[in-house]
Amino acid sequence: MKEFYIPSDGIRLHAKLDTPEGFTKGPLVLLIHGFTGHMEEEHIVAAQQVMNEIGYAVLRVEMYGHGGSEGAFKDHTLYKWIGNALDVVEYVKTLDWVTDLYLCGHSQGGLLVMMIAGMRPDDFKAVIPLAPAWMIPEKARTGELLGIPFDPLHIPEELDTGEINGNLVLGGNYIRTAQTLHPEDEIARYRGPVLIVQGDEDEAVPLEYAEKAAKLYENCRLIIIPGDSHCYDHHLDVMVDAIRNFLNGLQ
Ligand code: FER
């Protein structure tokens, strides 16, 4: 494992690169955590490990205001995450040992990889949004995030997400910028293979969004895990198998 920082828009993004044993050249997956998440979460590490096991290098990177990256949580927005991810993609494209590029992200990171795949459709061999939170822009427009209602036409300066969400404070710009995103457009632009893995008891992202995305993508496999939660707390092995089977099936 190699730990380092990738510069992005004046800040440093914390990154870890894990490669399969004896690896010198091959495919790379860029793997991104979700909202309030980080690269050491069990489901993120499980995804990284199975990818390594089947021959893929994995670059985990923490986005603005998360994990060991710079920036305050309160100031993070999806625009900043998109800028960060685009910078990371430019960085990985300079690595001469990378043969093919793949994207994987969980939840808000799943929304992020949907956006990036649509913005650079020629650059990714396949995309794996895990429980993608692509309802965030729609919810920002209708006025409810993390179960907290607000007036979408008069956005508060701060959204206090309360005790259940760890007393996190989300800045008004998170909402303002999220309102402008239309992930369906980026979904339509990416024609390559997509794998969505979703627990049907996900408490953060309703199942219907995974089903809707799977229909909208031209080439999508949807694996629904009965009885599982947002972070695959009950059937992590099923999520891992879904990734293994999908990637192995592409060869
Ligand atoms: C929300 C639902 C889910 C939300 C964010 C998420 C900010 C993201 C969850 C995750 O990334 O794990 O209403 O609002």
Tab-separated table of C-alpha atoms and ligand atoms in Angstrom:
chain	number	residue	atom	x	y	z
A	1	MET	CA	0.000	0.000	0.000
A	2	LYS	CA	1.194	3.464	-0.910
A	3	GLU	CA	-0.255	6.436	0.978
A	4	PHE	CA	0.004	9.927	-0.493
A	5	TYR	CA	-1.815	13.158	-1.312
A	6	ILE	CA	-3.241	14.369	-4.609
A	7	PRO	CA	-3.511	18.143	-5.062
A	8	SER	CA	-6.947	19.442	-6.083
A	9	ASP	CA	-8.088	23.025	-6.273
A	10	GLY	CA	-5.695	24.276	-3.593
A	11	ILE	CA	-6.222	21.410	-1.147
A	12	ARG	CA	-4.649	17.997	-0.578
A	13	LEU	CA	-6.710	14.862	-1.031
A	14	HIS	CA	-5.699	11.850	1.048
A	15	ALA	CA	-5.135	8.766	-1.107
A	16	LYS	CA	-4.135	5.112	-0.742
A	17	LEU	CA	-3.113	2.879	-3.611
A	18	ASP	CA	-3.352	-0.891	-3.119
A	19	THR	CA	-2.100	-3.247	-5.810
A	20	PRO	CA	-2.434	-7.020	-6.272
A	21	GLU	CA	0.606	-9.151	-5.423
A	22	GLY	CA	3.283	-8.967	-8.092
A	23	PHE	CA	1.392	-6.246	-9.943
A	24	THR	CA	3.385	-4.159	-12.418
A	25	LYS	CA	0.814	-3.052	-14.971
A	26	GLY	CA	-2.975	-3.426	-15.252
A	27	PRO	CA	-6.412	-1.993	-14.569
A	28	LEU	CA	-7.129	0.574	-11.857
A	29	VAL	CA	-10.351	1.217	-9.970
A	30	LEU	CA	-10.902	4.634	-8.418
A	31	LEU	CA	-12.942	3.978	-5.252
A	32	ILE	CA	-14.780	6.703	-3.334
A	33	HIS	CA	-16.630	6.704	0.015
A	34	GLY	CA	-19.950	8.405	0.803
A	35	PHE	CA	-21.307	11.386	2.761
A	36	THR	CA	-19.556	11.510	6.198
A	37	GLY	CA	-17.626	8.421	5.081
A	38	HIS	CA	-13.967	7.638	4.580
A	39	MET	CA	-11.657	5.101	2.954
A	40	GLU	CA	-11.352	2.747	5.955
A	41	GLU	CA	-15.053	1.928	6.257
A	42	GLU	CA	-15.629	-1.825	6.240
A	43	HIS	CA	-17.627	-1.857	2.996
A	44	ILE	CA	-15.064	0.327	1.216
A	45	VAL	CA	-12.149	-1.867	2.339
A	46	ALA	CA	-14.110	-5.011	1.388
A	47	ALA	CA	-14.613	-3.632	-2.130
A	48	GLN	CA	-10.940	-2.713	-2.371
A	49	GLN	CA	-9.806	-6.153	-1.214
A	50	VAL	CA	-11.917	-8.136	-3.673
A	51	MET	CA	-10.747	-5.906	-6.525
A	52	ASN	CA	-7.118	-6.487	-5.540
A	53	GLU	CA	-7.782	-10.217	-5.245
A	54	ILE	CA	-8.973	-10.412	-8.877
A	55	GLY	CA	-6.111	-8.358	-10.293
A	56	TYR	CA	-7.182	-4.721	-10.103
A	57	ALA	CA	-5.175	-1.916	-8.521
A	58	VAL	CA	-7.396	0.274	-6.339
A	59	LEU	CA	-6.959	3.953	-5.582
A	60	ARG	CA	-9.060	5.061	-2.635
A	61	VAL	CA	-9.308	8.824	-2.342
A	62	GLU	CA	-11.116	10.914	0.277
A	63	MET	CA	-13.044	13.891	-1.052
A	64	TYR	CA	-13.218	17.481	0.279
A	65	GLY	CA	-14.019	17.693	3.992
A	66	HIS	CA	-13.815	13.935	4.551
A	67	GLY	CA	-11.315	11.516	6.124
A	68	GLY	CA	-7.714	12.704	5.935
A	69	SER	CA	-8.342	15.193	3.134
A	70	GLU	CA	-8.352	18.922	3.667
A	71	GLY	CA	-11.431	21.162	3.763
A	72	ALA	CA	-14.141	21.481	6.403
A	73	PHE	CA	-17.097	19.106	6.286
A	74	LYS	CA	-19.505	22.049	6.506
A	75	ASP	CA	-18.038	23.587	3.341
A	76	HIS	CA	-18.198	20.466	1.218
A	77	THR	CA	-20.462	20.445	-1.815
A	78	LEU	CA	-21.049	18.109	-4.714
A	79	TYR	CA	-19.385	20.703	-6.967
A	80	LYS	CA	-16.227	20.417	-4.852
A	81	TRP	CA	-16.416	16.616	-4.948
A	82	ILE	CA	-16.888	16.682	-8.724
A	83	GLY	CA	-13.873	19.000	-9.074
A	84	ASN	CA	-11.847	16.706	-6.808
A	85	ALA	CA	-12.813	13.560	-8.699
A	86	LEU	CA	-12.025	15.172	-12.081
A	87	ASP	CA	-8.589	16.150	-10.742
A	88	VAL	CA	-7.993	12.602	-9.494
A	89	VAL	CA	-8.976	11.206	-12.904
A	90	GLU	CA	-6.472	13.544	-14.574
A	91	TYR	CA	-3.838	12.323	-12.130
A	92	VAL	CA	-4.508	8.619	-12.797
A	93	LYS	CA	-4.422	9.233	-16.538
A	94	THR	CA	-0.763	10.242	-16.144
A	95	LEU	CA	0.146	6.818	-14.656
A	96	ASP	CA	1.781	4.804	-17.436
A	97	TRP	CA	1.121	1.440	-15.765
A	98	VAL	CA	-2.666	1.809	-15.874
A	99	THR	CA	-4.249	-0.171	-18.730
A	100	ASP	CA	-7.962	0.487	-18.103
A	101	LEU	CA	-9.813	2.731	-15.702
A	102	TYR	CA	-12.869	1.858	-13.609
A	103	LEU	CA	-14.972	3.864	-11.161
A	104	CYS	CA	-16.672	2.722	-7.968
A	105	GLY	CA	-18.331	4.852	-5.293
A	106	HIS	CA	-20.672	4.333	-2.374
A	107	SER	CA	-23.800	6.410	-1.794
A	108	GLN	CA	-22.892	10.094	-2.270
A	109	GLY	CA	-19.722	8.677	-3.841
A	110	GLY	CA	-22.052	6.569	-6.023
A	111	LEU	CA	-23.812	9.708	-7.210
A	112	LEU	CA	-20.366	11.215	-7.787
A	113	VAL	CA	-19.171	8.336	-9.988
A	114	MET	CA	-22.424	8.501	-11.982
A	115	MET	CA	-21.694	12.187	-12.662
A	116	ILE	CA	-18.032	11.614	-13.559
A	117	ALA	CA	-18.810	8.647	-15.823
A	118	GLY	CA	-21.283	10.815	-17.748
A	119	MET	CA	-18.755	13.636	-18.008
A	120	ARG	CA	-15.942	11.388	-19.295
A	121	PRO	CA	-17.807	8.458	-20.869
A	122	ASP	CA	-14.837	7.373	-22.997
A	123	ASP	CA	-12.481	7.004	-20.053
A	124	PHE	CA	-14.081	4.261	-17.980
A	125	LYS	CA	-14.370	0.623	-18.931
A	126	ALA	CA	-17.116	0.072	-16.327
A	127	VAL	CA	-18.718	1.881	-13.403
A	128	ILE	CA	-19.911	0.486	-10.063
A	129	PRO	CA	-22.228	2.769	-8.094
A	130	LEU	CA	-22.918	1.125	-4.714
A	131	ALA	CA	-26.270	2.248	-3.243
A	132	PRO	CA	-25.929	5.476	-5.241
A	133	ALA	CA	-27.562	8.461	-3.514
A	134	TRP	CA	-28.654	10.009	-6.777
A	135	MET	CA	-31.908	11.258	-5.221
A	136	ILE	CA	-29.907	13.995	-3.408
A	137	PRO	CA	-30.392	16.654	-6.152
A	138	GLU	CA	-34.119	15.884	-6.398
A	139	LYS	CA	-34.482	16.005	-2.588
A	140	ALA	CA	-32.538	19.277	-2.482
A	141	ARG	CA	-35.050	20.673	-4.979
A	142	THR	CA	-38.103	19.424	-3.105
A	143	GLY	CA	-36.751	20.484	0.305
A	144	GLU	CA	-35.716	17.529	2.438
A	145	LEU	CA	-32.249	16.169	3.145
A	146	LEU	CA	-31.313	13.638	5.815
A	147	GLY	CA	-34.949	13.686	6.895
A	148	ILE	CA	-34.780	17.421	7.658
A	149	PRO	CA	-37.279	19.622	5.814
A	150	PHE	CA	-36.352	23.095	4.539
A	151	ASP	CA	-37.738	25.668	2.133
A	152	PRO	CA	-36.058	24.931	-1.214
A	153	LEU	CA	-36.691	28.486	-2.434
A	154	HIS	CA	-35.213	30.064	0.722
A	155	ILE	CA	-32.282	27.870	1.581
A	156	PRO	CA	-31.030	28.162	5.169
A	157	GLU	CA	-27.374	29.217	5.693
A	158	GLU	CA	-26.882	26.031	7.680
A	159	LEU	CA	-28.751	22.754	7.963
A	160	ASP	CA	-28.201	21.267	11.384
A	161	THR	CA	-28.544	17.571	10.793
A	162	GLY	CA	-29.231	16.804	14.472
A	163	GLU	CA	-28.159	14.086	16.813
A	164	ILE	CA	-29.059	11.084	14.670
A	165	ASN	CA	-26.651	12.376	12.064
A	166	GLY	CA	-23.888	13.159	14.578
A	167	ASN	CA	-24.756	16.881	14.920
A	168	LEU	CA	-23.204	17.612	11.566
A	169	VAL	CA	-23.763	21.022	10.078
A	170	LEU	CA	-24.267	21.187	6.338
A	171	GLY	CA	-23.706	24.541	4.637
A	172	GLY	CA	-26.407	26.198	2.529
A	173	ASN	CA	-24.137	25.951	-0.510
A	174	TYR	CA	-24.350	22.161	-0.324
A	175	ILE	CA	-28.087	22.493	-0.949
A	176	ARG	CA	-27.805	25.326	-3.494
A	177	THR	CA	-25.368	23.443	-5.684
A	178	ALA	CA	-27.088	20.054	-5.247
A	179	GLN	CA	-30.306	21.651	-6.577
A	180	THR	CA	-28.609	22.303	-9.923
A	181	LEU	CA	-27.490	18.728	-10.598
A	182	HIS	CA	-29.443	16.428	-12.935
A	183	PRO	CA	-27.859	12.970	-12.697
A	184	GLU	CA	-30.299	11.515	-15.283
A	185	ASP	CA	-28.391	13.488	-17.940
A	186	GLU	CA	-25.081	11.899	-16.936
A	187	ILE	CA	-26.710	8.467	-16.636
A	188	ALA	CA	-27.860	8.825	-20.254
A	189	ARG	CA	-24.355	9.770	-21.426
A	190	TYR	CA	-22.575	6.684	-20.103
A	191	ARG	CA	-23.168	3.644	-22.319
A	192	GLY	CA	-20.623	1.220	-20.831
A	193	PRO	CA	-21.319	-1.596	-18.354
A	194	VAL	CA	-22.681	-0.545	-14.955
A	195	LEU	CA	-23.172	-2.569	-11.773
A	196	ILE	CA	-25.458	-1.228	-9.047
A	197	VAL	CA	-25.566	-3.088	-5.720
A	198	GLN	CA	-28.357	-2.116	-3.354
A	199	GLY	CA	-29.786	-3.478	-0.096
A	200	ASP	CA	-33.589	-3.530	-0.145
A	201	GLU	CA	-33.700	-2.281	3.458
A	202	ASP	CA	-31.352	0.654	2.815
A	203	GLU	CA	-32.336	3.328	5.319
A	204	ALA	CA	-30.580	6.170	3.469
A	205	VAL	CA	-31.241	5.495	-0.214
A	206	PRO	CA	-34.658	4.103	-1.209
A	207	LEU	CA	-34.576	0.947	-3.357
A	208	GLU	CA	-36.670	2.605	-6.071
A	209	TYR	CA	-33.712	4.826	-7.057
A	210	ALA	CA	-31.502	1.818	-7.763
A	211	GLU	CA	-34.311	0.330	-9.850
A	212	LYS	CA	-34.870	3.591	-11.708
A	213	ALA	CA	-31.150	4.052	-12.438
A	214	ALA	CA	-30.856	0.454	-13.651
A	215	LYS	CA	-33.647	1.126	-16.167
A	216	LEU	CA	-32.143	4.430	-17.300
A	217	TYR	CA	-28.647	3.027	-17.923
A	218	GLU	CA	-28.223	1.396	-21.297
A	219	ASN	CA	-26.180	-1.484	-19.893
A	220	CYS	CA	-26.770	-2.032	-16.184
A	221	ARG	CA	-26.761	-5.051	-13.900
A	222	LEU	CA	-28.702	-4.479	-10.678
A	223	ILE	CA	-28.025	-6.722	-7.709
A	224	ILE	CA	-30.582	-6.248	-4.942
A	225	ILE	CA	-29.579	-7.725	-1.591
A	226	PRO	CA	-32.638	-8.810	0.402
A	227	GLY	CA	-32.571	-7.631	4.004
A	228	ASP	CA	-29.460	-5.514	3.637
A	229	SER	CA	-28.805	-1.954	4.798
A	230	HIS	CA	-27.071	1.088	3.312
A	231	CYS	CA	-23.554	-0.100	4.214
A	232	TYR	CA	-24.189	-3.833	3.618
A	233	ASP	CA	-23.990	-4.531	7.360
A	234	HIS	CA	-25.732	-7.905	7.008
A	235	HIS	CA	-24.535	-9.308	3.673
A	236	LEU	CA	-21.204	-7.694	2.852
A	237	ASP	CA	-20.141	-10.982	1.243
A	238	VAL	CA	-22.997	-10.693	-1.279
A	239	MET	CA	-21.881	-7.191	-2.266
A	240	VAL	CA	-18.304	-8.466	-2.611
A	241	ASP	CA	-19.438	-11.430	-4.753
A	242	ALA	CA	-21.454	-9.067	-6.970
A	243	ILE	CA	-18.332	-6.992	-7.654
A	244	ARG	CA	-16.192	-10.106	-8.266
A	245	ASN	CA	-18.701	-11.654	-10.685
A	246	PHE	CA	-19.268	-8.405	-12.569
A	247	LEU	CA	-15.581	-7.579	-13.042
A	248	ASN	CA	-14.636	-11.177	-13.889
A	249	GLY	CA	-17.496	-11.283	-16.401
A	250	LEU	CA	-16.114	-8.274	-18.282
A	251	GLN	CA	-12.900	-10.002	-19.291
B	1	FER	C1	-29.618	12.354	2.139
B	1	FER	C2	-29.618	10.981	2.000
B	1	FER	C3	-28.400	10.287	1.799
B	1	FER	C4	-28.391	13.064	2.088
B	1	FER	C5	-27.205	12.372	1.893
B	1	FER	C6	-27.216	10.989	1.749
B	1	FER	C7	-27.273	15.134	2.378
B	1	FER	C8	-25.939	10.334	1.553
B	1	FER	C9	-25.604	9.206	2.167
B	1	FER	C10	-24.259	8.636	2.016
B	1	FER	O1	-23.444	9.129	1.221
B	1	FER	O2	-23.988	7.631	2.695
B	1	FER	O3	-30.771	13.055	2.351
B	1	FER	O4	-28.452	14.406	2.273
